[in-house]
């Protein structure tokens, strides 16, 4: 085999192996605009995307989940109780050093990005309370509104609960103030690296809820947003006749 052919094969392996490991969504939980559905919002901040969920829905989901997993329910209740008067919570995950020091895309340096991607490193979860409607709070950002079935939302937040680092039986502890708003950072799991970035994290949450989202597209926030917009109907859109 020639050297160019070997390089091509190696490149394809690097792309295909992670793709084959992608978790495919459960289409029985696909987004729905039916009565009783739970609204969520995906917000693109330019280099990473965040998840916005209604605080009351998070509390209600924790009550349902408690029947099957008291530990996960405990995490979700504790996070909601940290922001008791909020209408929504914006939640993001990322590399501890990168995420807490890059308020804007302009703050990202080559050294910062290379270190985050190439060296597995500790992660953090940022939670920011939102009052009013998300479109007002994030009017400068690209947004996608979705509506999940209650079961799909429960699946999403159960996976979310698993990304808060804590001791068994303990609530997550806030470690630092959030980059904006009146929120906080919490220690996260697992480690951040090239094959599990902030956008891959969000893609995994959405796949758990039945939203079509794949590993390759979510390499960037732009790719994640594009795939969601192409493969789902926005909340409130009428079904195809």
PDB file of C-alpha atoms in Angstrom:
ATOM      1  CA  UNK A   1       0.000   0.000   0.000  1.00  0.00           C
ATOM      2  CA  UNK A   2       1.336   3.420  -0.920  1.00  0.00           C
ATOM      3  CA  UNK A   3       2.045   6.038   1.753  1.00  0.00           C
ATOM      4  CA  UNK A   4      -0.855   8.332   0.658  1.00  0.00           C
ATOM      5  CA  UNK A   5      -3.217   5.353   0.806  1.00  0.00           C
ATOM      6  CA  UNK A   6      -2.017   4.497   4.313  1.00  0.00           C
ATOM      7  CA  UNK A   7      -2.579   8.100   5.446  1.00  0.00           C
ATOM      8  CA  UNK A   8      -6.078   8.031   3.931  1.00  0.00           C
ATOM      9  CA  UNK A   9      -6.936   4.778   5.691  1.00  0.00           C
ATOM     10  CA  UNK A  10      -5.655   6.118   8.999  1.00  0.00           C
ATOM     11  CA  UNK A  11      -7.705   9.285   8.573  1.00  0.00           C
ATOM     12  CA  UNK A  12     -10.863   7.275   7.852  1.00  0.00           C
ATOM     13  CA  UNK A  13     -10.303   5.108  10.908  1.00  0.00           C
ATOM     14  CA  UNK A  14      -9.986   8.213  13.098  1.00  0.00           C
ATOM     15  CA  UNK A  15     -13.335   9.437  11.766  1.00  0.00           C
ATOM     16  CA  UNK A  16     -15.258   6.182  11.564  1.00  0.00           C
ATOM     17  CA  UNK A  17     -14.384   4.519  14.854  1.00  0.00           C
ATOM     18  CA  UNK A  18     -15.870   7.307  17.025  1.00  0.00           C
ATOM     19  CA  UNK A  19     -18.846   7.505  14.657  1.00  0.00           C
ATOM     20  CA  UNK A  20     -19.540   3.797  15.107  1.00  0.00           C
ATOM     21  CA  UNK A  21     -19.433   4.337  18.877  1.00  0.00           C
ATOM     22  CA  UNK A  22     -22.044   7.105  18.687  1.00  0.00           C
ATOM     23  CA  UNK A  23     -25.182   6.544  20.747  1.00  0.00           C
ATOM     24  CA  UNK A  24     -28.152   6.564  18.400  1.00  0.00           C
ATOM     25  CA  UNK A  25     -31.311   8.238  19.672  1.00  0.00           C
ATOM     26  CA  UNK A  26     -34.328   6.277  20.819  1.00  0.00           C
ATOM     27  CA  UNK A  27     -36.903   7.414  18.266  1.00  0.00           C
ATOM     28  CA  UNK A  28     -39.717   6.302  20.558  1.00  0.00           C
ATOM     29  CA  UNK A  29     -38.770   9.384  22.570  1.00  0.00           C
ATOM     30  CA  UNK A  30     -38.566  11.803  19.666  1.00  0.00           C
ATOM     31  CA  UNK A  31     -39.395  15.480  20.275  1.00  0.00           C
ATOM     32  CA  UNK A  32     -43.086  16.239  20.337  1.00  0.00           C
ATOM     33  CA  UNK A  33     -45.299  19.304  20.271  1.00  0.00           C
ATOM     34  CA  UNK A  34     -48.197  17.490  21.954  1.00  0.00           C
ATOM     35  CA  UNK A  35     -49.951  18.689  25.080  1.00  0.00           C
ATOM     36  CA  UNK A  36     -47.902  17.942  28.193  1.00  0.00           C
ATOM     37  CA  UNK A  37     -44.557  18.191  26.426  1.00  0.00           C
ATOM     38  CA  UNK A  38     -41.588  19.883  28.116  1.00  0.00           C
ATOM     39  CA  UNK A  39     -39.927  22.848  26.328  1.00  0.00           C
ATOM     40  CA  UNK A  40     -36.146  23.092  26.168  1.00  0.00           C
ATOM     41  CA  UNK A  41     -33.854  25.524  24.364  1.00  0.00           C
ATOM     42  CA  UNK A  42     -30.431  24.916  22.791  1.00  0.00           C
ATOM     43  CA  UNK A  43     -28.267  28.062  22.794  1.00  0.00           C
ATOM     44  CA  UNK A  44     -25.124  28.482  20.684  1.00  0.00           C
ATOM     45  CA  UNK A  45     -22.542  30.795  22.283  1.00  0.00           C
ATOM     46  CA  UNK A  46     -20.138  30.636  19.349  1.00  0.00           C
ATOM     47  CA  UNK A  47     -17.711  27.954  20.480  1.00  0.00           C
ATOM     48  CA  UNK A  48     -19.969  25.845  22.667  1.00  0.00           C
ATOM     49  CA  UNK A  49     -23.698  25.271  23.087  1.00  0.00           C
ATOM     50  CA  UNK A  50     -25.737  25.232  26.279  1.00  0.00           C
ATOM     51  CA  UNK A  51     -28.952  23.568  27.368  1.00  0.00           C
ATOM     52  CA  UNK A  52     -31.804  25.626  28.858  1.00  0.00           C
ATOM     53  CA  UNK A  53     -34.476  23.777  30.839  1.00  0.00           C
ATOM     54  CA  UNK A  54     -37.500  24.989  32.840  1.00  0.00           C
ATOM     55  CA  UNK A  55     -36.759  24.887  36.582  1.00  0.00           C
ATOM     56  CA  UNK A  56     -40.289  23.688  37.518  1.00  0.00           C
ATOM     57  CA  UNK A  57     -39.981  20.837  34.993  1.00  0.00           C
ATOM     58  CA  UNK A  58     -36.630  19.864  36.512  1.00  0.00           C
ATOM     59  CA  UNK A  59     -38.227  19.638  39.969  1.00  0.00           C
ATOM     60  CA  UNK A  60     -41.150  17.607  38.624  1.00  0.00           C
ATOM     61  CA  UNK A  61     -38.785  15.274  36.789  1.00  0.00           C
ATOM     62  CA  UNK A  62     -36.767  14.727  39.973  1.00  0.00           C
ATOM     63  CA  UNK A  63     -39.935  13.586  41.745  1.00  0.00           C
ATOM     64  CA  UNK A  64     -40.666  11.035  39.013  1.00  0.00           C
ATOM     65  CA  UNK A  65     -37.065   9.823  38.851  1.00  0.00           C
ATOM     66  CA  UNK A  66     -36.901   9.329  42.643  1.00  0.00           C
ATOM     67  CA  UNK A  67     -39.003   6.187  42.258  1.00  0.00           C
ATOM     68  CA  UNK A  68     -36.226   4.535  40.255  1.00  0.00           C
ATOM     69  CA  UNK A  69     -32.998   6.313  41.237  1.00  0.00           C
ATOM     70  CA  UNK A  70     -32.907   8.309  44.461  1.00  0.00           C
ATOM     71  CA  UNK A  71     -29.297   9.436  43.899  1.00  0.00           C
ATOM     72  CA  UNK A  72     -29.992  11.040  40.518  1.00  0.00           C
ATOM     73  CA  UNK A  73     -33.153  12.642  41.872  1.00  0.00           C
ATOM     74  CA  UNK A  74     -31.154  14.035  44.811  1.00  0.00           C
ATOM     75  CA  UNK A  75     -28.705  15.733  42.433  1.00  0.00           C
ATOM     76  CA  UNK A  76     -31.454  17.294  40.331  1.00  0.00           C
ATOM     77  CA  UNK A  77     -33.405  18.544  43.359  1.00  0.00           C
ATOM     78  CA  UNK A  78     -30.250  20.039  44.869  1.00  0.00           C
ATOM     79  CA  UNK A  79     -29.393  21.948  41.689  1.00  0.00           C
ATOM     80  CA  UNK A  80     -32.951  23.268  41.355  1.00  0.00           C
ATOM     81  CA  UNK A  81     -32.974  24.297  45.028  1.00  0.00           C
ATOM     82  CA  UNK A  82     -29.825  26.390  44.508  1.00  0.00           C
ATOM     83  CA  UNK A  83     -31.940  28.673  42.259  1.00  0.00           C
ATOM     84  CA  UNK A  84     -35.431  28.495  43.792  1.00  0.00           C
ATOM     85  CA  UNK A  85     -36.866  31.595  42.115  1.00  0.00           C
ATOM     86  CA  UNK A  86     -35.565  30.982  38.595  1.00  0.00           C
ATOM     87  CA  UNK A  87     -37.860  30.248  35.662  1.00  0.00           C
ATOM     88  CA  UNK A  88     -35.181  28.426  33.655  1.00  0.00           C
ATOM     89  CA  UNK A  89     -31.668  27.098  34.133  1.00  0.00           C
ATOM     90  CA  UNK A  90     -28.985  27.289  31.461  1.00  0.00           C
ATOM     91  CA  UNK A  91     -26.564  24.383  31.878  1.00  0.00           C
ATOM     92  CA  UNK A  92     -23.233  23.837  30.147  1.00  0.00           C
ATOM     93  CA  UNK A  93     -20.279  21.462  30.580  1.00  0.00           C
ATOM     94  CA  UNK A  94     -16.641  21.845  29.601  1.00  0.00           C
ATOM     95  CA  UNK A  95     -12.930  21.820  30.410  1.00  0.00           C
ATOM     96  CA  UNK A  96     -12.340  23.439  33.813  1.00  0.00           C
ATOM     97  CA  UNK A  97      -9.442  25.657  32.733  1.00  0.00           C
ATOM     98  CA  UNK A  98     -10.876  26.573  29.340  1.00  0.00           C
ATOM     99  CA  UNK A  99     -14.526  27.066  30.262  1.00  0.00           C
ATOM    100  CA  UNK A 100     -13.950  29.255  33.312  1.00  0.00           C
ATOM    101  CA  UNK A 101     -11.565  31.594  31.490  1.00  0.00           C
ATOM    102  CA  UNK A 102     -13.187  31.987  28.073  1.00  0.00           C
ATOM    103  CA  UNK A 103     -16.160  34.282  28.532  1.00  0.00           C
ATOM    104  CA  UNK A 104     -16.290  35.058  24.805  1.00  0.00           C
ATOM    105  CA  UNK A 105     -14.978  33.459  21.626  1.00  0.00           C
ATOM    106  CA  UNK A 106     -12.374  36.250  21.472  1.00  0.00           C
ATOM    107  CA  UNK A 107     -10.951  35.029  24.797  1.00  0.00           C
ATOM    108  CA  UNK A 108     -10.003  31.636  23.377  1.00  0.00           C
ATOM    109  CA  UNK A 109      -6.272  31.233  22.688  1.00  0.00           C
ATOM    110  CA  UNK A 110      -4.533  28.527  20.669  1.00  0.00           C
ATOM    111  CA  UNK A 111      -2.650  27.297  23.744  1.00  0.00           C
ATOM    112  CA  UNK A 112      -5.871  27.159  25.776  1.00  0.00           C
ATOM    113  CA  UNK A 113      -7.712  25.205  23.082  1.00  0.00           C
ATOM    114  CA  UNK A 114      -4.808  22.797  22.439  1.00  0.00           C
ATOM    115  CA  UNK A 115      -4.413  21.994  26.123  1.00  0.00           C
ATOM    116  CA  UNK A 116      -8.142  21.354  26.558  1.00  0.00           C
ATOM    117  CA  UNK A 117      -8.404  19.110  23.497  1.00  0.00           C
ATOM    118  CA  UNK A 118      -5.169  17.144  23.631  1.00  0.00           C
ATOM    119  CA  UNK A 119      -4.779  16.545  27.379  1.00  0.00           C
ATOM    120  CA  UNK A 120      -7.648  14.842  29.284  1.00  0.00           C
ATOM    121  CA  UNK A 121      -8.465  17.296  32.042  1.00  0.00           C
ATOM    122  CA  UNK A 122     -11.023  17.934  34.808  1.00  0.00           C
ATOM    123  CA  UNK A 123     -14.420  19.225  33.750  1.00  0.00           C
ATOM    124  CA  UNK A 124     -16.963  21.610  35.233  1.00  0.00           C
ATOM    125  CA  UNK A 125     -20.700  22.176  34.920  1.00  0.00           C
ATOM    126  CA  UNK A 126     -21.982  25.756  34.725  1.00  0.00           C
ATOM    127  CA  UNK A 127     -25.533  26.494  35.888  1.00  0.00           C
ATOM    128  CA  UNK A 128     -27.023  29.957  35.308  1.00  0.00           C
ATOM    129  CA  UNK A 129     -30.541  30.938  36.463  1.00  0.00           C
ATOM    130  CA  UNK A 130     -32.775  32.699  33.949  1.00  0.00           C
ATOM    131  CA  UNK A 131     -35.835  34.816  34.736  1.00  0.00           C
ATOM    132  CA  UNK A 132     -38.412  35.461  32.047  1.00  0.00           C
ATOM    133  CA  UNK A 133     -38.191  33.875  28.625  1.00  0.00           C
ATOM    134  CA  UNK A 134     -34.917  32.504  27.175  1.00  0.00           C
ATOM    135  CA  UNK A 135     -35.253  34.525  23.972  1.00  0.00           C
ATOM    136  CA  UNK A 136     -34.913  37.716  26.018  1.00  0.00           C
ATOM    137  CA  UNK A 137     -31.919  36.465  28.009  1.00  0.00           C
ATOM    138  CA  UNK A 138     -30.124  35.054  24.956  1.00  0.00           C
ATOM    139  CA  UNK A 139     -31.326  37.450  22.268  1.00  0.00           C
ATOM    140  CA  UNK A 140     -27.847  37.702  20.706  1.00  0.00           C
ATOM    141  CA  UNK A 141     -27.321  33.953  20.437  1.00  0.00           C
ATOM    142  CA  UNK A 142     -28.610  31.417  17.949  1.00  0.00           C
ATOM    143  CA  UNK A 143     -31.343  29.338  19.576  1.00  0.00           C
ATOM    144  CA  UNK A 144     -33.381  26.253  18.798  1.00  0.00           C
ATOM    145  CA  UNK A 145     -36.619  25.601  20.699  1.00  0.00           C
ATOM    146  CA  UNK A 146     -37.644  21.968  21.146  1.00  0.00           C
ATOM    147  CA  UNK A 147     -40.404  20.162  23.022  1.00  0.00           C
ATOM    148  CA  UNK A 148     -39.730  16.768  24.608  1.00  0.00           C
ATOM    149  CA  UNK A 149     -42.077  14.125  25.894  1.00  0.00           C
ATOM    150  CA  UNK A 150     -41.978  13.851  29.709  1.00  0.00           C
ATOM    151  CA  UNK A 151     -40.215  10.491  29.365  1.00  0.00           C
ATOM    152  CA  UNK A 152     -37.654  11.996  26.996  1.00  0.00           C
ATOM    153  CA  UNK A 153     -37.034  14.899  29.368  1.00  0.00           C
ATOM    154  CA  UNK A 154     -36.576  12.481  32.275  1.00  0.00           C
ATOM    155  CA  UNK A 155     -33.998  10.546  30.266  1.00  0.00           C
ATOM    156  CA  UNK A 156     -32.162  13.764  29.416  1.00  0.00           C
ATOM    157  CA  UNK A 157     -31.940  15.062  33.001  1.00  0.00           C
ATOM    158  CA  UNK A 158     -31.001  11.639  34.377  1.00  0.00           C
ATOM    159  CA  UNK A 159     -27.967  11.706  32.132  1.00  0.00           C
ATOM    160  CA  UNK A 160     -27.368  15.322  33.128  1.00  0.00           C
ATOM    161  CA  UNK A 161     -27.301  14.316  36.803  1.00  0.00           C
ATOM    162  CA  UNK A 162     -24.465  11.909  36.071  1.00  0.00           C
ATOM    163  CA  UNK A 163     -22.173  14.776  34.978  1.00  0.00           C
ATOM    164  CA  UNK A 164     -22.066  16.436  38.427  1.00  0.00           C
ATOM    165  CA  UNK A 165     -19.080  15.191  40.446  1.00  0.00           C
ATOM    166  CA  UNK A 166     -19.913  14.495  44.109  1.00  0.00           C
ATOM    167  CA  UNK A 167     -19.549  12.044  46.934  1.00  0.00           C
ATOM    168  CA  UNK A 168     -22.252   9.382  47.258  1.00  0.00           C
ATOM    169  CA  UNK A 169     -25.242  10.770  49.104  1.00  0.00           C
ATOM    170  CA  UNK A 170     -23.949  14.347  48.868  1.00  0.00           C
ATOM    171  CA  UNK A 171     -25.312  17.265  46.850  1.00  0.00           C
ATOM    172  CA  UNK A 172     -23.108  18.931  44.207  1.00  0.00           C
ATOM    173  CA  UNK A 173     -21.090  21.816  45.647  1.00  0.00           C
ATOM    174  CA  UNK A 174     -20.655  25.109  43.798  1.00  0.00           C
ATOM    175  CA  UNK A 175     -16.959  25.908  43.355  1.00  0.00           C
ATOM    176  CA  UNK A 176     -16.873  29.299  41.583  1.00  0.00           C
ATOM    177  CA  UNK A 177     -19.255  32.004  40.309  1.00  0.00           C
ATOM    178  CA  UNK A 178     -20.590  31.521  36.761  1.00  0.00           C
ATOM    179  CA  UNK A 179     -19.150  33.526  33.865  1.00  0.00           C
ATOM    180  CA  UNK A 180     -22.333  35.607  33.748  1.00  0.00           C
ATOM    181  CA  UNK A 181     -25.576  35.881  35.676  1.00  0.00           C
ATOM    182  CA  UNK A 182     -26.096  34.717  39.261  1.00  0.00           C
ATOM    183  CA  UNK A 183     -25.052  31.106  38.737  1.00  0.00           C
ATOM    184  CA  UNK A 184     -22.109  28.911  39.634  1.00  0.00           C
ATOM    185  CA  UNK A 185     -19.654  26.297  38.442  1.00  0.00           C
ATOM    186  CA  UNK A 186     -19.731  22.772  39.867  1.00  0.00           C
ATOM    187  CA  UNK A 187     -17.113  20.037  39.555  1.00  0.00           C
ATOM    188  CA  UNK A 188     -17.976  17.759  36.661  1.00  0.00           C
ATOM    189  CA  UNK A 189     -17.341  14.277  35.275  1.00  0.00           C
ATOM    190  CA  UNK A 190     -15.924  12.718  33.159  1.00  0.00           C
ATOM    191  CA  UNK A 191     -12.672  14.316  31.974  1.00  0.00           C
ATOM    192  CA  UNK A 192     -12.771  16.655  28.983  1.00  0.00           C
ATOM    193  CA  UNK A 193     -10.785  15.722  25.847  1.00  0.00           C
ATOM    194  CA  UNK A 194     -10.845  15.785  22.050  1.00  0.00           C
ATOM    195  CA  UNK A 195     -13.295  12.898  21.753  1.00  0.00           C
ATOM    196  CA  UNK A 196     -15.645  14.179  24.457  1.00  0.00           C
ATOM    197  CA  UNK A 197     -16.057  17.940  24.205  1.00  0.00           C
ATOM    198  CA  UNK A 198     -18.749  20.278  25.478  1.00  0.00           C
ATOM    199  CA  UNK A 199     -20.737  19.836  22.280  1.00  0.00           C
ATOM    200  CA  UNK A 200     -20.397  16.033  22.385  1.00  0.00           C
ATOM    201  CA  UNK A 201     -21.705  16.199  25.961  1.00  0.00           C
ATOM    202  CA  UNK A 202     -24.804  18.097  24.847  1.00  0.00           C
ATOM    203  CA  UNK A 203     -25.255  15.781  21.866  1.00  0.00           C
ATOM    204  CA  UNK A 204     -25.297  12.820  24.258  1.00  0.00           C
ATOM    205  CA  UNK A 205     -27.956  14.445  26.430  1.00  0.00           C
ATOM    206  CA  UNK A 206     -30.139  15.143  23.406  1.00  0.00           C
ATOM    207  CA  UNK A 207     -29.685  11.630  22.023  1.00  0.00           C
ATOM    208  CA  UNK A 208     -30.871  10.259  25.378  1.00  0.00           C
ATOM    209  CA  UNK A 209     -34.086  12.241  24.901  1.00  0.00           C
ATOM    210  CA  UNK A 210     -34.638  11.002  21.343  1.00  0.00           C
ATOM    211  CA  UNK A 211     -33.334  14.107  19.549  1.00  0.00           C
ATOM    212  CA  UNK A 212     -31.342  13.106  16.427  1.00  0.00           C
ATOM    213  CA  UNK A 213     -27.790  14.176  17.228  1.00  0.00           C
ATOM    214  CA  UNK A 214     -24.537  12.455  16.245  1.00  0.00           C
ATOM    215  CA  UNK A 215     -20.877  12.516  17.295  1.00  0.00           C
ATOM    216  CA  UNK A 216     -19.437  13.782  13.999  1.00  0.00           C
ATOM    217  CA  UNK A 217     -21.829  16.721  13.592  1.00  0.00           C
ATOM    218  CA  UNK A 218     -21.360  17.807  17.202  1.00  0.00           C
ATOM    219  CA  UNK A 219     -17.611  18.287  16.837  1.00  0.00           C
ATOM    220  CA  UNK A 220     -18.526  21.997  16.745  1.00  0.00           C
ATOM    221  CA  UNK A 221     -21.466  23.946  18.111  1.00  0.00           C
ATOM    222  CA  UNK A 222     -22.319  25.098  14.581  1.00  0.00           C
ATOM    223  CA  UNK A 223     -22.486  21.500  13.379  1.00  0.00           C
ATOM    224  CA  UNK A 224     -24.602  20.495  16.355  1.00  0.00           C
ATOM    225  CA  UNK A 225     -27.074  23.329  15.755  1.00  0.00           C
ATOM    226  CA  UNK A 226     -27.252  22.614  12.030  1.00  0.00           C
ATOM    227  CA  UNK A 227     -28.004  18.921  12.517  1.00  0.00           C
ATOM    228  CA  UNK A 228     -30.709  19.622  15.082  1.00  0.00           C
ATOM    229  CA  UNK A 229     -32.333  22.245  12.854  1.00  0.00           C
ATOM    230  CA  UNK A 230     -32.274  19.906   9.828  1.00  0.00           C
ATOM    231  CA  UNK A 231     -33.508  16.782  11.597  1.00  0.00           C
ATOM    232  CA  UNK A 232     -36.150  18.108  13.985  1.00  0.00           C
ATOM    233  CA  UNK A 233     -39.179  20.352  13.943  1.00  0.00           C
ATOM    234  CA  UNK A 234     -38.971  23.441  16.181  1.00  0.00           C
ATOM    235  CA  UNK A 235     -41.337  23.486  19.150  1.00  0.00           C
ATOM    236  CA  UNK A 236     -44.791  24.512  18.073  1.00  0.00           C
ATOM    237  CA  UNK A 237     -44.332  23.591  14.416  1.00  0.00           C
ATOM    238  CA  UNK A 238     -47.342  21.782  12.951  1.00  0.00           C
ATOM    239  CA  UNK A 239     -46.773  18.146  11.939  1.00  0.00           C
ATOM    240  CA  UNK A 240     -46.471  17.279   8.267  1.00  0.00           C
ATOM    241  CA  UNK A 241     -49.818  16.558   6.704  1.00  0.00           C
TER     242      UNK A 241
END
